[in-house]
Tab-separated table of C-alpha atoms in Angstrom:
chain	number	residue	atom	x	y	z
A	273	MET	CA	-142.214	-97.399	-130.526
A	274	LYS	CA	-138.933	-99.287	-130.859
A	275	MET	CA	-136.217	-98.360	-128.347
A	276	PRO	CA	-132.590	-99.526	-128.493
A	277	ARG	CA	-131.219	-101.599	-125.629
A	278	LYS	CA	-129.238	-99.850	-122.895
A	279	LEU	CA	-126.757	-100.879	-120.232
A	280	THR	CA	-127.013	-99.859	-116.572
A	281	ILE	CA	-123.853	-97.998	-115.587
A	282	ALA	CA	-124.955	-94.554	-114.358
A	283	ASN	CA	-126.519	-93.843	-110.971
A	284	LEU	CA	-130.050	-92.988	-112.062
A	285	PRO	CA	-132.353	-91.223	-111.602
A	286	THR	CA	-130.311	-88.147	-110.762
A	287	ASN	CA	-131.706	-85.674	-108.258
A	288	ILE	CA	-133.477	-82.431	-109.047
A	289	GLU	CA	-132.613	-79.559	-106.697
A	290	HIS	CA	-134.263	-76.179	-106.205
A	291	LEU	CA	-131.766	-73.299	-106.259
A	292	LYS	CA	-133.601	-71.305	-103.613
A	293	ARG	CA	-131.235	-68.397	-103.106
A	294	LEU	CA	-130.647	-67.822	-106.803
A	295	SER	CA	-134.388	-68.018	-107.482
A	296	SER	CA	-135.052	-65.492	-104.729
A	297	GLU	CA	-132.449	-63.138	-106.166
A	298	LEU	CA	-133.888	-63.334	-109.683
A	299	GLY	CA	-137.510	-63.060	-108.522
A	300	ASN	CA	-140.664	-64.368	-110.253
A	301	VAL	CA	-138.890	-67.532	-111.398
A	302	ASP	CA	-137.828	-70.804	-109.810
A	303	ILE	CA	-134.599	-72.370	-111.026
A	304	TYR	CA	-134.031	-76.100	-110.620
A	305	LEU	CA	-130.952	-78.195	-111.341
A	306	LYS	CA	-130.968	-81.731	-112.733
A	307	ARG	CA	-127.818	-83.183	-111.176
A	308	ASP	CA	-126.403	-85.184	-114.063
A	309	ASP	CA	-122.986	-84.260	-112.715
A	310	GLN	CA	-123.807	-86.976	-110.166
A	311	THR	CA	-124.336	-89.893	-112.557
A	312	GLY	CA	-121.270	-91.481	-110.963
A	313	THR	CA	-117.732	-90.589	-109.938
A	314	GLU	CA	-115.527	-92.030	-112.669
A	315	VAL	CA	-118.290	-91.682	-115.285
A	316	SER	CA	-119.734	-88.410	-113.955
A	317	GLY	CA	-121.607	-86.111	-116.310
A	318	ASN	CA	-124.031	-86.418	-119.181
A	319	LYS	CA	-121.945	-88.582	-121.490
A	320	ILE	CA	-122.561	-91.831	-119.623
A	321	ARG	CA	-126.280	-91.675	-120.423
A	322	LYS	CA	-125.383	-91.719	-124.122
A	323	LEU	CA	-122.718	-94.372	-123.642
A	324	GLU	CA	-125.189	-96.758	-121.985
A	325	PHE	CA	-126.955	-97.039	-125.344
A	326	ALA	CA	-123.880	-96.833	-127.586
A	327	ILE	CA	-121.888	-99.472	-125.691
A	328	ALA	CA	-124.895	-101.811	-125.645
A	329	GLU	CA	-124.984	-101.509	-129.434
A	330	ALA	CA	-121.232	-102.178	-129.602
A	331	ILE	CA	-121.491	-105.304	-127.448
A	332	ASP	CA	-124.523	-106.606	-129.357
A	333	ASN	CA	-122.512	-106.376	-132.578
A	334	GLY	CA	-119.374	-108.066	-131.292
A	335	TYR	CA	-117.050	-105.059	-130.877
A	336	ASP	CA	-114.192	-105.394	-128.378
A	337	THR	CA	-112.754	-101.849	-128.473
A	338	LEU	CA	-114.286	-98.381	-128.173
A	339	ILE	CA	-112.645	-95.707	-130.339
A	340	THR	CA	-113.492	-92.072	-129.755
A	341	CYS	CA	-112.100	-88.562	-129.695
A	342	GLY	CA	-112.255	-85.108	-128.138
A	343	ALA	CA	-110.195	-82.341	-126.629
A	344	VAL	CA	-107.418	-83.334	-124.253
A	345	GLN	CA	-109.702	-82.576	-121.281
A	346	SER	CA	-112.740	-84.232	-122.866
A	347	ASN	CA	-115.365	-85.404	-120.353
A	348	HIS	CA	-116.669	-87.783	-123.006
A	349	ALA	CA	-113.278	-89.393	-123.553
A	350	ARG	CA	-112.813	-89.899	-119.805
A	351	ALA	CA	-116.320	-91.362	-119.389
A	352	THR	CA	-115.713	-93.681	-122.345
A	353	ALA	CA	-112.412	-94.873	-120.881
A	354	ALA	CA	-114.013	-95.473	-117.481
A	355	ALA	CA	-117.063	-97.244	-118.919
A	356	ALA	CA	-114.888	-99.441	-121.132
A	357	ALA	CA	-112.859	-100.514	-118.094
A	358	LYS	CA	-116.031	-101.286	-116.127
A	359	ILE	CA	-117.494	-103.378	-118.947
A	360	GLY	CA	-114.230	-105.111	-119.878
A	361	LEU	CA	-113.663	-103.532	-123.293
A	362	LYS	CA	-110.513	-101.895	-124.645
A	363	CYS	CA	-110.528	-98.152	-125.339
A	364	HIS	CA	-108.548	-96.009	-127.756
A	365	LEU	CA	-108.715	-92.199	-127.617
A	366	ILE	CA	-107.611	-89.621	-130.185
A	367	LEU	CA	-107.295	-86.324	-128.324
A	368	ARG	CA	-106.677	-82.820	-129.641
A	369	GLY	CA	-103.764	-81.341	-127.720
A	370	SER	CA	-99.992	-81.052	-127.604
A	371	SER	CA	-96.960	-82.370	-125.772
A	372	GLU	CA	-97.213	-79.337	-123.474
A	373	ASP	CA	-100.562	-80.390	-121.995
A	374	VAL	CA	-100.316	-81.158	-118.296
A	375	PHE	CA	-101.167	-84.767	-117.415
A	376	GLU	CA	-104.041	-83.819	-115.112
A	377	GLY	CA	-107.822	-83.886	-114.818
A	378	ASN	CA	-109.665	-85.921	-117.439
A	379	TYR	CA	-106.430	-86.554	-119.365
A	380	PHE	CA	-104.863	-88.163	-116.292
A	381	LEU	CA	-107.979	-90.257	-115.659
A	382	ASP	CA	-107.944	-91.499	-119.275
A	383	GLY	CA	-104.531	-92.995	-118.615
A	384	LEU	CA	-105.515	-94.277	-115.182
A	385	PHE	CA	-108.387	-96.239	-116.732
A	386	GLY	CA	-105.994	-97.892	-119.175
A	387	ALA	CA	-107.015	-96.178	-122.411
A	388	SER	CA	-104.534	-96.034	-125.287
A	389	ILE	CA	-104.130	-92.376	-126.247
A	390	ASP	CA	-102.954	-90.577	-129.385
A	391	ILE	CA	-102.415	-86.829	-129.022
A	392	VAL	CA	-102.776	-84.894	-132.286
A	393	GLY	CA	-102.564	-81.190	-133.114
A	394	SER	CA	-105.503	-78.981	-134.046
A	395	GLU	CA	-104.810	-79.112	-137.784
A	396	GLU	CA	-104.562	-82.899	-137.826
A	397	PHE	CA	-107.691	-83.166	-135.685
A	398	LYS	CA	-109.722	-81.453	-138.417
A	399	ASN	CA	-109.543	-84.808	-140.227
A	400	ILE	CA	-110.822	-86.717	-137.197
A	401	ASP	CA	-113.169	-88.958	-139.189
A	402	THR	CA	-110.210	-90.175	-141.237
A	403	LEU	CA	-108.153	-90.688	-138.078
A	404	LEU	CA	-110.901	-92.704	-136.407
A	405	LYS	CA	-111.357	-94.904	-139.474
A	406	ALA	CA	-107.608	-95.456	-139.740
A	407	LYS	CA	-107.517	-96.599	-136.117
A	408	GLN	CA	-110.468	-98.917	-136.746
A	409	ASP	CA	-108.661	-100.408	-139.770
A	410	GLU	CA	-105.459	-100.811	-137.753
A	411	LEU	CA	-107.315	-102.726	-135.041
A	412	GLU	CA	-109.035	-104.906	-137.634
A	413	SER	CA	-105.650	-105.851	-139.086
A	414	LYS	CA	-104.755	-107.162	-135.609
A	415	GLY	CA	-107.911	-109.231	-135.328
A	416	ARG	CA	-109.827	-106.761	-133.177
A	417	LYS	CA	-113.100	-104.960	-133.802
A	418	GLY	CA	-113.313	-101.228	-133.036
A	419	TYR	CA	-116.614	-99.382	-132.468
A	420	MET	CA	-116.325	-95.709	-133.445
A	421	LEU	CA	-118.006	-93.030	-131.340
A	422	PRO	CA	-118.149	-89.389	-132.474
A	423	ILE	CA	-117.290	-86.421	-130.257
A	424	GLY	CA	-119.587	-86.421	-127.233
A	425	ALA	CA	-121.264	-89.664	-128.370
A	426	SER	CA	-123.546	-87.232	-130.173
A	427	ASN	CA	-125.274	-89.314	-132.796
A	428	GLY	CA	-128.543	-91.179	-133.170
A	429	ILE	CA	-127.843	-93.986	-130.711
A	430	GLY	CA	-126.312	-91.567	-128.185
A	431	GLY	CA	-129.367	-89.320	-128.386
A	432	PHE	CA	-131.427	-91.970	-126.610
A	433	GLY	CA	-129.538	-91.220	-123.411
A	434	TYR	CA	-131.439	-87.970	-123.130
A	435	PHE	CA	-134.627	-89.383	-124.575
A	436	HIS	CA	-134.489	-91.628	-121.498
A	437	ALA	CA	-133.577	-88.625	-119.310
A	438	MET	CA	-136.658	-86.706	-120.485
A	439	ASN	CA	-138.892	-89.589	-119.456
A	440	GLU	CA	-137.093	-89.569	-116.105
A	441	ILE	CA	-137.793	-85.839	-115.718
A	442	LEU	CA	-141.489	-86.294	-116.491
A	443	GLU	CA	-141.737	-88.959	-113.770
A	444	GLN	CA	-139.911	-86.693	-111.308
A	445	GLU	CA	-142.354	-83.888	-112.074
A	446	LYS	CA	-145.146	-86.114	-110.736
A	447	THR	CA	-143.209	-86.932	-107.573
A	448	LEU	CA	-142.200	-83.318	-106.953
A	449	GLY	CA	-145.559	-81.834	-107.900
A	450	ILE	CA	-143.856	-79.408	-110.296
A	451	HIS	CA	-144.213	-78.835	-114.019
A	452	PHE	CA	-141.131	-77.431	-115.731
A	453	ASP	CA	-142.195	-75.062	-118.487
A	454	ALA	CA	-138.598	-74.687	-119.699
A	455	ILE	CA	-135.743	-77.198	-119.771
A	456	VAL	CA	-132.314	-75.780	-120.568
A	457	THR	CA	-129.091	-77.549	-121.492
A	458	THR	CA	-125.646	-76.804	-122.843
A	459	VAL	CA	-125.094	-77.439	-126.546
A	460	GLY	CA	-121.515	-78.561	-127.107
A	461	SER	CA	-122.011	-81.343	-129.647
A	462	ALA	CA	-125.853	-81.359	-129.738
A	463	GLY	CA	-126.523	-84.928	-128.573
A	464	THR	CA	-127.975	-84.055	-125.165
A	465	PHE	CA	-130.096	-81.277	-126.632
A	466	ALA	CA	-131.312	-83.410	-129.553
A	467	GLY	CA	-132.325	-86.282	-127.283
A	468	LEU	CA	-134.316	-84.008	-124.970
A	469	LEU	CA	-135.947	-82.227	-127.900
A	470	TYR	CA	-136.823	-85.512	-129.627
A	471	ALA	CA	-138.554	-86.933	-126.554
A	472	ASN	CA	-140.256	-83.645	-125.722
A	473	THR	CA	-141.687	-83.490	-129.253
A	474	LEU	CA	-142.709	-87.144	-129.373
A	475	VAL	CA	-144.650	-87.095	-126.084
A	476	LYS	CA	-146.088	-83.645	-126.893
A	477	ASN	CA	-144.848	-82.143	-123.624
A	478	ASP	CA	-145.604	-78.414	-123.511
A	479	ALA	CA	-142.233	-77.386	-122.046
A	480	ILE	CA	-139.777	-75.558	-124.278
A	481	VAL	CA	-136.382	-77.254	-124.478
A	482	TYR	CA	-133.696	-74.586	-124.917
A	483	GLY	CA	-130.090	-75.169	-125.861
A	484	ILE	CA	-127.344	-72.650	-125.162
A	485	ASN	CA	-124.359	-73.186	-127.444
A	486	ILE	CA	-120.883	-72.832	-125.961
A	487	SER	CA	-119.016	-72.915	-129.271
A	488	ALA	CA	-119.756	-72.353	-132.981
A	489	ASP	CA	-123.173	-70.714	-133.512
A	490	ARG	CA	-126.893	-71.394	-133.582
A	491	GLU	CA	-127.012	-72.211	-137.288
A	492	TYR	CA	-124.322	-74.860	-136.994
A	493	PHE	CA	-125.903	-76.593	-134.013
A	494	ALA	CA	-129.415	-76.437	-135.449
A	495	GLY	CA	-128.035	-78.426	-138.375
A	496	GLU	CA	-126.330	-80.925	-136.062
A	497	THR	CA	-129.538	-81.304	-134.041
A	498	LYS	CA	-131.577	-82.043	-137.165
A	499	LYS	CA	-129.010	-84.648	-138.218
A	500	ILE	CA	-129.129	-86.462	-134.871
A	501	ILE	CA	-132.940	-86.408	-134.814
A	502	ALA	CA	-132.990	-87.958	-138.296
A	503	GLU	CA	-130.653	-90.722	-137.084
A	504	MET	CA	-132.873	-91.367	-134.057
A	505	ASN	CA	-135.839	-91.838	-136.398
A	506	GLU	CA	-133.966	-94.730	-138.011
A	507	TYR	CA	-134.029	-96.575	-134.688
A	508	THR	CA	-137.588	-95.733	-133.608
A	509	GLY	CA	-139.364	-95.814	-136.949
A	510	GLU	CA	-140.907	-92.434	-136.100
A	511	ASN	CA	-140.829	-89.417	-138.398
A	512	ILE	CA	-139.912	-86.526	-136.112
A	513	SER	CA	-138.765	-83.557	-138.161
A	514	LEU	CA	-138.212	-80.019	-136.936
A	515	SER	CA	-137.560	-76.866	-138.926
A	516	TYR	CA	-134.704	-74.570	-137.958
A	517	ASP	CA	-137.235	-72.224	-136.324
A	518	GLU	CA	-138.484	-75.080	-134.127
A	519	ILE	CA	-135.031	-75.659	-132.627
A	520	PRO	CA	-134.674	-73.148	-129.753
A	521	ILE	CA	-130.955	-72.460	-129.438
A	522	ILE	CA	-129.936	-69.314	-127.561
A	523	ASP	CA	-126.799	-67.919	-129.173
A	524	GLY	CA	-124.329	-65.369	-127.866
A	525	TYR	CA	-122.626	-67.048	-124.893
A	526	ALA	CA	-119.738	-68.910	-126.507
A	527	GLY	CA	-117.400	-66.190	-125.229
A	528	ARG	CA	-113.825	-66.701	-126.408
A	529	GLY	CA	-114.727	-70.133	-127.811
A	530	TYR	CA	-114.544	-73.786	-126.848
A	531	GLY	CA	-112.532	-74.404	-123.688
A	532	LEU	CA	-111.558	-70.735	-123.379
A	533	SER	CA	-112.794	-68.588	-120.521
A	534	ASN	CA	-113.126	-64.915	-119.754
A	535	LYS	CA	-113.111	-63.385	-116.285
A	536	GLU	CA	-116.865	-62.712	-116.288
A	537	GLU	CA	-117.634	-66.408	-116.797
A	538	ILE	CA	-115.246	-67.540	-114.062
A	539	ASP	CA	-116.548	-64.860	-111.706
A	540	PHE	CA	-120.061	-66.171	-112.312
A	541	ILE	CA	-119.032	-69.792	-111.640
A	542	LYS	CA	-117.446	-68.655	-108.353
A	543	TYR	CA	-120.596	-66.695	-107.498
A	544	ILE	CA	-122.901	-69.698	-108.032
A	545	ALA	CA	-120.531	-71.967	-106.103
A	546	SER	CA	-120.521	-69.633	-103.089
A	547	LEU	CA	-124.274	-68.941	-103.322
A	548	GLU	CA	-125.582	-72.489	-103.822
A	549	GLY	CA	-122.662	-74.855	-103.137
A	550	VAL	CA	-122.778	-76.058	-106.747
A	551	ALA	CA	-119.656	-76.387	-108.903
A	552	LEU	CA	-120.144	-75.618	-112.587
A	553	ASP	CA	-117.379	-76.190	-115.119
A	554	PRO	CA	-115.740	-73.540	-117.338
A	555	VAL	CA	-116.204	-75.336	-120.682
A	556	TYR	CA	-119.890	-76.292	-120.673
A	557	THR	CA	-122.187	-75.632	-117.720
A	558	GLY	CA	-120.483	-72.419	-116.632
A	559	LYS	CA	-121.013	-70.759	-120.005
A	560	ALA	CA	-124.541	-72.107	-120.496
A	561	PHE	CA	-125.773	-71.292	-116.987
A	562	TYR	CA	-124.228	-67.841	-117.326
A	563	GLY	CA	-126.275	-67.512	-120.517
A	564	LEU	CA	-129.464	-68.638	-118.772
A	565	TYR	CA	-128.857	-66.200	-115.905
A	566	ASN	CA	-128.353	-63.288	-118.291
A	567	GLU	CA	-131.368	-64.178	-120.420
A	568	ILE	CA	-133.536	-64.154	-117.288
A	569	LYS	CA	-132.057	-60.830	-116.163
A	570	LYS	CA	-132.800	-59.361	-119.595
A	571	GLY	CA	-136.431	-60.489	-119.349
A	572	ASN	CA	-136.156	-62.787	-122.374
A	573	LEU	CA	-137.558	-65.770	-120.444
A	574	SER	CA	-140.219	-63.919	-118.466
A	575	ASN	CA	-142.946	-66.270	-119.728
A	576	HIS	CA	-141.423	-69.150	-117.748
A	577	LYS	CA	-142.050	-69.863	-114.067
A	578	ASN	CA	-140.222	-73.174	-113.418
A	579	ILE	CA	-136.951	-73.624	-115.291
A	580	LEU	CA	-134.907	-76.819	-115.128
A	581	PHE	CA	-131.219	-76.619	-116.045
A	582	ILE	CA	-129.376	-79.859	-116.855
A	583	HIS	CA	-126.050	-79.911	-114.999
A	584	THR	CA	-123.992	-82.028	-117.398
A	585	GLY	CA	-120.872	-82.256	-115.210
A	586	GLY	CA	-117.283	-81.409	-116.070
A	587	ILE	CA	-115.683	-80.983	-112.657
A	588	PHE	CA	-112.427	-82.696	-113.712
A	589	GLY	CA	-111.835	-80.426	-116.704
A	590	TRP	CA	-110.538	-77.253	-115.056
A	591	LYS	CA	-107.230	-76.139	-116.612
A	592	ALA	CA	-104.506	-74.192	-114.830
A	593	GLU	CA	-105.290	-70.909	-116.603
A	594	GLN	CA	-108.931	-71.124	-115.461
A	595	ARG	CA	-108.001	-72.087	-111.902
A	596	ASP	CA	-105.581	-69.165	-111.787
A	597	ILE	CA	-108.392	-66.673	-112.454
A	598	ILE	CA	-110.091	-67.834	-109.243
A	599	LYS	CA	-106.814	-68.000	-107.306
A	600	ASN	CA	-106.078	-64.380	-108.237
A	601	PHE	CA	-109.448	-62.965	-107.117
């Protein structure tokens, strides 16, 4: 099978930890955490795995600038800015926000790493593809060559980051003497989920890869997953195709929507932090792990014994309103 080239930027392989106290509380199940929040400091989180493949493609085709987008506290945008600085490329970010956004967290780090940043409102951001292309054309007019990355680097080339991660997990299973019968990840733009699902299907691993969406709904992300898998086939020459029913997305935990938290979610993040010394984030892992916890409590995953949750990072993305919920306990 053909595999695209990748760079080596992330600290890999990431550790797998057993959440002993949580597992004991839940009973009859062992919960493990794949620490992809520890892929690095500046590049921490899941996005750098995708970027290792995408940036290699950009370099191989003579691009000198990475152009991407996201919310003002986007982990992907920050990882792209950091990776670009490490590699020696320029970076331009188009971020959804406003002049009232505090220059903190990921947004601050974007600037620290030297990225050029355009802040646009929500309505304008709906035309993000047009905005990205316009920026690419602007750079071309100045003699530069801009490589466009979608939100979350969630496309065919980015999907190989978690194809690679699945192979890493299978090797770690041998070392640990454990077989994970369920692997669970957040679905925020579908790239991580699609990459895991693609590899799991290709190698005929008998684990079920579950996604828990933290925005939109199952139908939307099943469509996005199918699209990314089709793009991955173009690189590998394989013909992996899954029906909607073969894409296990657990819906119902998006809460108030993307980047918005309710007290129950923040309470749960605080609970896990004090129980296991693990910091989840309010946008992605907090919602998804809260979903996993509740699905186990409801008995919906009772057929699984060893469950691996992918901690995709996000520690820099806490906003003041979310921090205030914890401060006011």
